């Protein structure tokens, strides 16, 4: 099994012109990594703070509602919706559908518009009704 | 279905062709993503519907089966999906076998450890004396 012959490589990022599909593709990866690392860390910290009692929960709330904390939480909300919508797009494309240029571009653009709209909506509800 | 059979005769002689594995990983990513579509939406909706996000409200929410069971599923499936996704990122960018193995092992430990920590916290809330 001598696999010495070098395999053909596709040209790398630099040769392509940016478009919605490319942007959504890399956003799916970036938001996925962000949710995996930051999102799960915040979720775990939050659950631990609930078990640890009022002082720990107050510490969590203080950090979460600080300017930096809010930026992170709004970012996570946007990452969640972007990853969710582009994930649905990927599931559709896995069936072989949605590869026509116009359709593909439209749905890529819709995931970006949708994630921003849903993030704004979620925080409007949270700020308005919540505390 | 033997994936390796898809290689051409010339490809077999050269030791080229598919890696003969990865199909299950790919499919698991999709199936967990469908579960997280439901569970992630449940989490966001719950956070928006809960009257307050103070310690008492959150404890009562996660103490009830209707909160604890979906949260347990979200933790298990969420950490699994994060691990599968991060493995793809590592495999795409880290080609040297030693580094690749080290990073994937680190990710595995982080995912299993983080998941266990989150589940432990949830169990204490769910099975504890209540708020």
CSV table of C-alpha atoms in Angstrom, one decimal:
chain,number,residue,atom,x,y,z
A,1,UNK,CA,0.0,0.0,0.0
A,2,UNK,CA,2.5,2.6,-1.1
A,3,UNK,CA,0.5,5.9,-1.1
A,4,UNK,CA,3.4,8.0,-2.2
A,5,UNK,CA,1.7,9.8,-5.1
A,6,UNK,CA,0.6,13.2,-4.0
A,7,UNK,CA,-3.1,13.8,-4.2
A,8,UNK,CA,-4.5,16.6,-6.3
A,9,UNK,CA,-5.5,19.6,-4.2
A,10,UNK,CA,-8.2,22.1,-4.8
A,11,UNK,CA,-7.2,25.8,-5.0
A,12,UNK,CA,-7.4,27.5,-1.7
A,13,UNK,CA,-9.7,30.4,-0.5
A,14,UNK,CA,-7.7,33.2,-2.0
A,15,UNK,CA,-8.8,32.5,-5.6
A,16,UNK,CA,-12.5,32.8,-5.0
A,17,UNK,CA,-14.7,35.9,-5.0
A,18,UNK,CA,-16.7,36.2,-1.7
A,19,UNK,CA,-20.4,35.5,-2.0
A,20,UNK,CA,-23.3,34.6,0.4
A,21,UNK,CA,-22.7,30.9,0.1
A,22,UNK,CA,-19.0,31.2,1.1
A,23,UNK,CA,-19.8,33.6,3.9
A,24,UNK,CA,-22.5,31.3,5.3
A,25,UNK,CA,-20.2,28.3,5.0
A,26,UNK,CA,-17.4,29.7,7.1
A,27,UNK,CA,-20.0,31.3,9.5
A,28,UNK,CA,-21.4,27.8,10.1
A,29,UNK,CA,-18.0,26.6,11.2
A,30,UNK,CA,-17.1,29.7,13.3
A,31,UNK,CA,-20.5,29.8,15.1
A,32,UNK,CA,-20.3,26.0,15.6
A,33,UNK,CA,-16.9,26.3,17.3
A,34,UNK,CA,-18.1,29.3,19.3
A,35,UNK,CA,-21.2,27.5,20.6
A,36,UNK,CA,-19.1,24.4,21.3
A,37,UNK,CA,-16.5,26.2,23.4
A,38,UNK,CA,-18.1,29.4,24.8
A,39,UNK,CA,-21.7,28.3,24.6
A,40,UNK,CA,-21.3,25.0,26.4
A,41,UNK,CA,-19.0,26.6,29.0
A,42,UNK,CA,-21.6,29.3,29.8
A,43,UNK,CA,-24.3,26.6,30.0
A,44,UNK,CA,-22.3,24.5,32.3
A,45,UNK,CA,-21.3,27.5,34.5
A,46,UNK,CA,-24.9,28.6,34.7
A,47,UNK,CA,-26.1,25.1,35.8
A,48,UNK,CA,-23.2,24.9,38.4
A,49,UNK,CA,-24.2,28.4,39.7
A,50,UNK,CA,-27.8,27.2,40.2
A,51,UNK,CA,-26.6,24.3,42.3
A,52,UNK,CA,-24.1,26.3,44.3
A,53,UNK,CA,-26.6,28.6,45.8
A,54,UNK,CA,-27.6,32.3,45.9
A,55,UNK,CA,-24.0,33.7,46.1
A,56,UNK,CA,-22.7,31.8,43.1
A,57,UNK,CA,-25.9,32.6,41.2
A,58,UNK,CA,-25.5,36.3,42.0
A,59,UNK,CA,-21.9,36.2,40.7
A,60,UNK,CA,-23.0,34.5,37.5
A,61,UNK,CA,-25.8,37.1,37.0
A,62,UNK,CA,-23.4,40.0,37.7
A,63,UNK,CA,-21.0,38.8,35.0
A,64,UNK,CA,-23.8,37.8,32.6
A,65,UNK,CA,-25.4,41.2,32.8
A,66,UNK,CA,-22.2,43.2,32.6
A,67,UNK,CA,-21.5,44.9,29.3
A,68,UNK,CA,-19.0,42.3,28.3
A,69,UNK,CA,-21.3,39.5,29.5
A,70,UNK,CA,-24.2,40.9,27.5
A,71,UNK,CA,-22.0,41.1,24.3
A,72,UNK,CA,-21.1,37.5,24.8
A,73,UNK,CA,-24.7,36.4,25.4
A,74,UNK,CA,-26.0,38.4,22.4
A,75,UNK,CA,-23.2,36.9,20.3
A,76,UNK,CA,-24.1,33.4,21.5
A,77,UNK,CA,-27.8,34.0,20.6
A,78,UNK,CA,-26.8,35.1,17.2
A,79,UNK,CA,-24.4,32.2,16.8
A,80,UNK,CA,-27.1,29.8,17.8
A,81,UNK,CA,-29.7,31.1,15.3
A,82,UNK,CA,-27.1,31.4,12.5
A,83,UNK,CA,-25.8,27.8,13.1
A,84,UNK,CA,-29.4,26.6,13.4
A,85,UNK,CA,-30.5,28.2,10.1
A,86,UNK,CA,-27.4,27.3,8.1
A,87,UNK,CA,-27.7,23.8,9.6
A,88,UNK,CA,-31.2,23.5,8.2
A,89,UNK,CA,-29.8,24.7,4.9
A,90,UNK,CA,-27.1,22.0,5.1
A,91,UNK,CA,-29.6,19.3,5.8
A,92,UNK,CA,-31.6,20.4,2.8
A,93,UNK,CA,-28.5,20.4,0.6
A,94,UNK,CA,-27.5,16.9,2.0
A,95,UNK,CA,-30.6,15.6,0.1
A,96,UNK,CA,-29.2,17.0,-3.1
A,97,UNK,CA,-31.6,20.0,-3.3
A,98,UNK,CA,-30.9,23.7,-3.4
A,99,UNK,CA,-27.8,23.8,-5.4
A,100,UNK,CA,-29.1,26.0,-8.2
A,101,UNK,CA,-27.1,29.2,-8.1
A,102,UNK,CA,-30.1,31.5,-7.6
A,103,UNK,CA,-31.8,29.3,-5.0
A,104,UNK,CA,-28.5,28.6,-3.2
A,105,UNK,CA,-27.7,32.3,-3.0
A,106,UNK,CA,-31.2,33.2,-1.8
A,107,UNK,CA,-31.2,30.7,1.0
A,108,UNK,CA,-27.7,31.6,2.1
A,109,UNK,CA,-28.8,35.3,2.3
A,110,UNK,CA,-32.0,34.3,4.2
A,111,UNK,CA,-30.0,32.5,6.9
A,112,UNK,CA,-28.0,35.7,7.6
A,113,UNK,CA,-31.1,37.9,7.6
A,114,UNK,CA,-33.1,35.3,9.7
A,115,UNK,CA,-30.4,34.9,12.4
A,116,UNK,CA,-30.2,38.7,12.9
A,117,UNK,CA,-34.0,39.0,13.0
A,118,UNK,CA,-34.4,36.2,15.5
A,119,UNK,CA,-31.6,37.5,17.7
A,120,UNK,CA,-33.2,40.9,17.8
A,121,UNK,CA,-36.6,39.4,18.5
A,122,UNK,CA,-35.3,37.1,21.3
A,123,UNK,CA,-33.6,40.0,23.1
A,124,UNK,CA,-36.5,42.3,22.6
A,125,UNK,CA,-38.7,39.7,24.4
A,126,UNK,CA,-36.1,39.1,27.0
A,127,UNK,CA,-35.5,42.7,27.8
A,128,UNK,CA,-39.1,43.8,27.5
A,129,UNK,CA,-40.9,41.1,29.4
A,130,UNK,CA,-38.1,39.5,31.4
A,131,UNK,CA,-36.6,41.5,34.2
B,1,UNK,CA,-22.0,-1.3,2.1
B,2,UNK,CA,-18.2,-1.4,1.7
B,3,UNK,CA,-17.0,2.1,1.0
B,4,UNK,CA,-13.6,1.0,-0.1
B,5,UNK,CA,-15.1,-0.8,-3.1
B,6,UNK,CA,-15.8,2.6,-4.7
B,7,UNK,CA,-12.1,3.0,-5.5
B,8,UNK,CA,-11.1,2.4,-9.1
B,9,UNK,CA,-8.7,-0.5,-9.8
B,10,UNK,CA,-5.9,2.0,-10.5
B,11,UNK,CA,-6.7,3.8,-7.2
B,12,UNK,CA,-6.5,0.5,-5.3
B,13,UNK,CA,-3.1,-0.3,-6.8
B,14,UNK,CA,-1.8,3.1,-5.8
B,15,UNK,CA,-3.3,2.8,-2.3
B,16,UNK,CA,-5.6,5.7,-2.9
B,17,UNK,CA,-9.3,5.9,-2.5
B,18,UNK,CA,-11.6,6.5,0.4
B,19,UNK,CA,-10.5,6.3,4.1
B,20,UNK,CA,-13.1,3.5,4.5
B,21,UNK,CA,-14.5,5.1,7.6
B,22,UNK,CA,-16.3,8.3,8.6
B,23,UNK,CA,-19.7,7.5,7.2
B,24,UNK,CA,-21.1,6.9,10.7
B,25,UNK,CA,-19.5,10.0,12.1
B,26,UNK,CA,-21.1,12.0,9.2
B,27,UNK,CA,-24.5,10.6,9.8
B,28,UNK,CA,-24.3,11.0,13.6
B,29,UNK,CA,-23.6,14.7,13.1
B,30,UNK,CA,-26.8,15.0,11.1
B,31,UNK,CA,-29.0,13.0,13.4
B,32,UNK,CA,-27.8,14.9,16.5
B,33,UNK,CA,-28.3,18.2,14.6
B,34,UNK,CA,-31.9,17.3,14.1
B,35,UNK,CA,-32.4,16.5,17.8
B,36,UNK,CA,-30.6,19.8,18.7
B,37,UNK,CA,-33.0,21.7,16.3
B,38,UNK,CA,-35.7,20.7,18.7
B,39,UNK,CA,-33.8,20.9,22.0
B,40,UNK,CA,-32.1,24.2,21.2
B,41,UNK,CA,-35.4,25.8,20.2
B,42,UNK,CA,-36.8,24.4,23.4
B,43,UNK,CA,-34.1,26.0,25.5
B,44,UNK,CA,-34.4,29.5,23.9
B,45,UNK,CA,-38.2,29.3,24.0
B,46,UNK,CA,-38.1,28.3,27.7
B,47,UNK,CA,-35.7,31.1,28.6
B,48,UNK,CA,-38.0,33.6,26.9
B,49,UNK,CA,-41.2,32.1,28.4
B,50,UNK,CA,-40.0,31.9,32.0
B,51,UNK,CA,-41.4,34.8,34.0
B,52,UNK,CA,-38.0,35.6,35.5
B,53,UNK,CA,-34.5,34.1,35.3
B,54,UNK,CA,-33.7,34.3,39.0
B,55,UNK,CA,-32.4,31.4,41.1
B,56,UNK,CA,-35.8,30.3,42.4
B,57,UNK,CA,-37.5,30.3,39.0
B,58,UNK,CA,-34.7,28.5,37.2
B,59,UNK,CA,-34.4,25.9,40.1
B,60,UNK,CA,-38.1,25.1,40.0
B,61,UNK,CA,-38.0,24.9,36.2
B,62,UNK,CA,-35.1,22.4,36.2
B,63,UNK,CA,-36.5,20.5,39.2
B,64,UNK,CA,-39.6,19.5,37.2
B,65,UNK,CA,-39.3,16.6,34.8
B,66,UNK,CA,-40.5,18.9,31.9
B,67,UNK,CA,-37.4,21.0,32.4
B,68,UNK,CA,-34.9,18.4,33.7
B,69,UNK,CA,-35.4,15.7,30.9
B,70,UNK,CA,-35.0,18.0,27.9
B,71,UNK,CA,-32.0,19.7,29.6
B,72,UNK,CA,-30.3,16.3,30.2
B,73,UNK,CA,-30.9,15.4,26.5
B,74,UNK,CA,-29.6,18.8,25.5
B,75,UNK,CA,-26.4,18.4,27.5
B,76,UNK,CA,-25.7,14.8,26.3
B,77,UNK,CA,-26.5,15.4,22.6
B,78,UNK,CA,-25.1,19.0,22.6
B,79,UNK,CA,-21.7,17.9,23.9
B,80,UNK,CA,-21.7,14.9,21.4
B,81,UNK,CA,-22.5,17.2,18.5
B,82,UNK,CA,-19.9,19.7,19.6
B,83,UNK,CA,-17.3,17.0,19.8
B,84,UNK,CA,-18.2,15.6,16.3
B,85,UNK,CA,-18.1,19.1,14.8
B,86,UNK,CA,-14.9,20.1,16.4
B,87,UNK,CA,-13.3,16.9,15.2
B,88,UNK,CA,-14.1,17.9,11.6
B,89,UNK,CA,-12.4,21.3,12.2
B,90,UNK,CA,-9.3,19.7,13.7
B,91,UNK,CA,-9.1,17.1,11.0
B,92,UNK,CA,-9.4,19.8,8.4
B,93,UNK,CA,-6.5,22.0,9.7
B,94,UNK,CA,-4.2,19.7,11.7
B,95,UNK,CA,-2.7,17.1,9.5
B,96,UNK,CA,0.4,16.0,11.4
B,97,UNK,CA,-0.7,12.6,12.9
B,98,UNK,CA,0.7,13.2,16.4
B,99,UNK,CA,-0.8,16.7,16.8
B,100,UNK,CA,-4.0,15.5,15.3
B,101,UNK,CA,-4.3,12.7,17.8
B,102,UNK,CA,-3.3,14.9,20.7
B,103,UNK,CA,-5.9,17.6,19.8
B,104,UNK,CA,-8.7,15.1,19.2
B,105,UNK,CA,-7.9,13.4,22.5
B,106,UNK,CA,-8.0,16.7,24.3
B,107,UNK,CA,-11.3,17.5,22.7
B,108,UNK,CA,-12.7,14.1,23.8
B,109,UNK,CA,-11.6,14.7,27.4
B,110,UNK,CA,-13.0,18.2,27.4
B,111,UNK,CA,-16.4,17.1,25.9
B,112,UNK,CA,-16.8,14.1,28.3
B,113,UNK,CA,-15.5,16.1,31.3
B,114,UNK,CA,-17.7,19.1,30.5
B,115,UNK,CA,-20.7,17.0,29.8
B,116,UNK,CA,-20.3,15.1,33.1
B,117,UNK,CA,-19.9,18.3,35.0
B,118,UNK,CA,-23.1,19.8,33.4
B,119,UNK,CA,-25.1,16.6,34.0
B,120,UNK,CA,-23.9,16.4,37.6
B,121,UNK,CA,-25.1,20.0,38.2
B,122,UNK,CA,-28.4,19.3,36.5
B,123,UNK,CA,-28.8,16.1,38.6
B,124,UNK,CA,-28.3,18.1,41.8
B,125,UNK,CA,-31.0,20.5,40.7
B,126,UNK,CA,-33.4,17.9,39.5
B,127,UNK,CA,-33.1,15.5,42.4
B,128,UNK,CA,-32.4,18.1,45.1
B,129,UNK,CA,-34.9,19.3,47.6
B,130,UNK,CA,-36.3,21.8,45.3
B,131,UNK,CA,-36.1,25.6,45.3
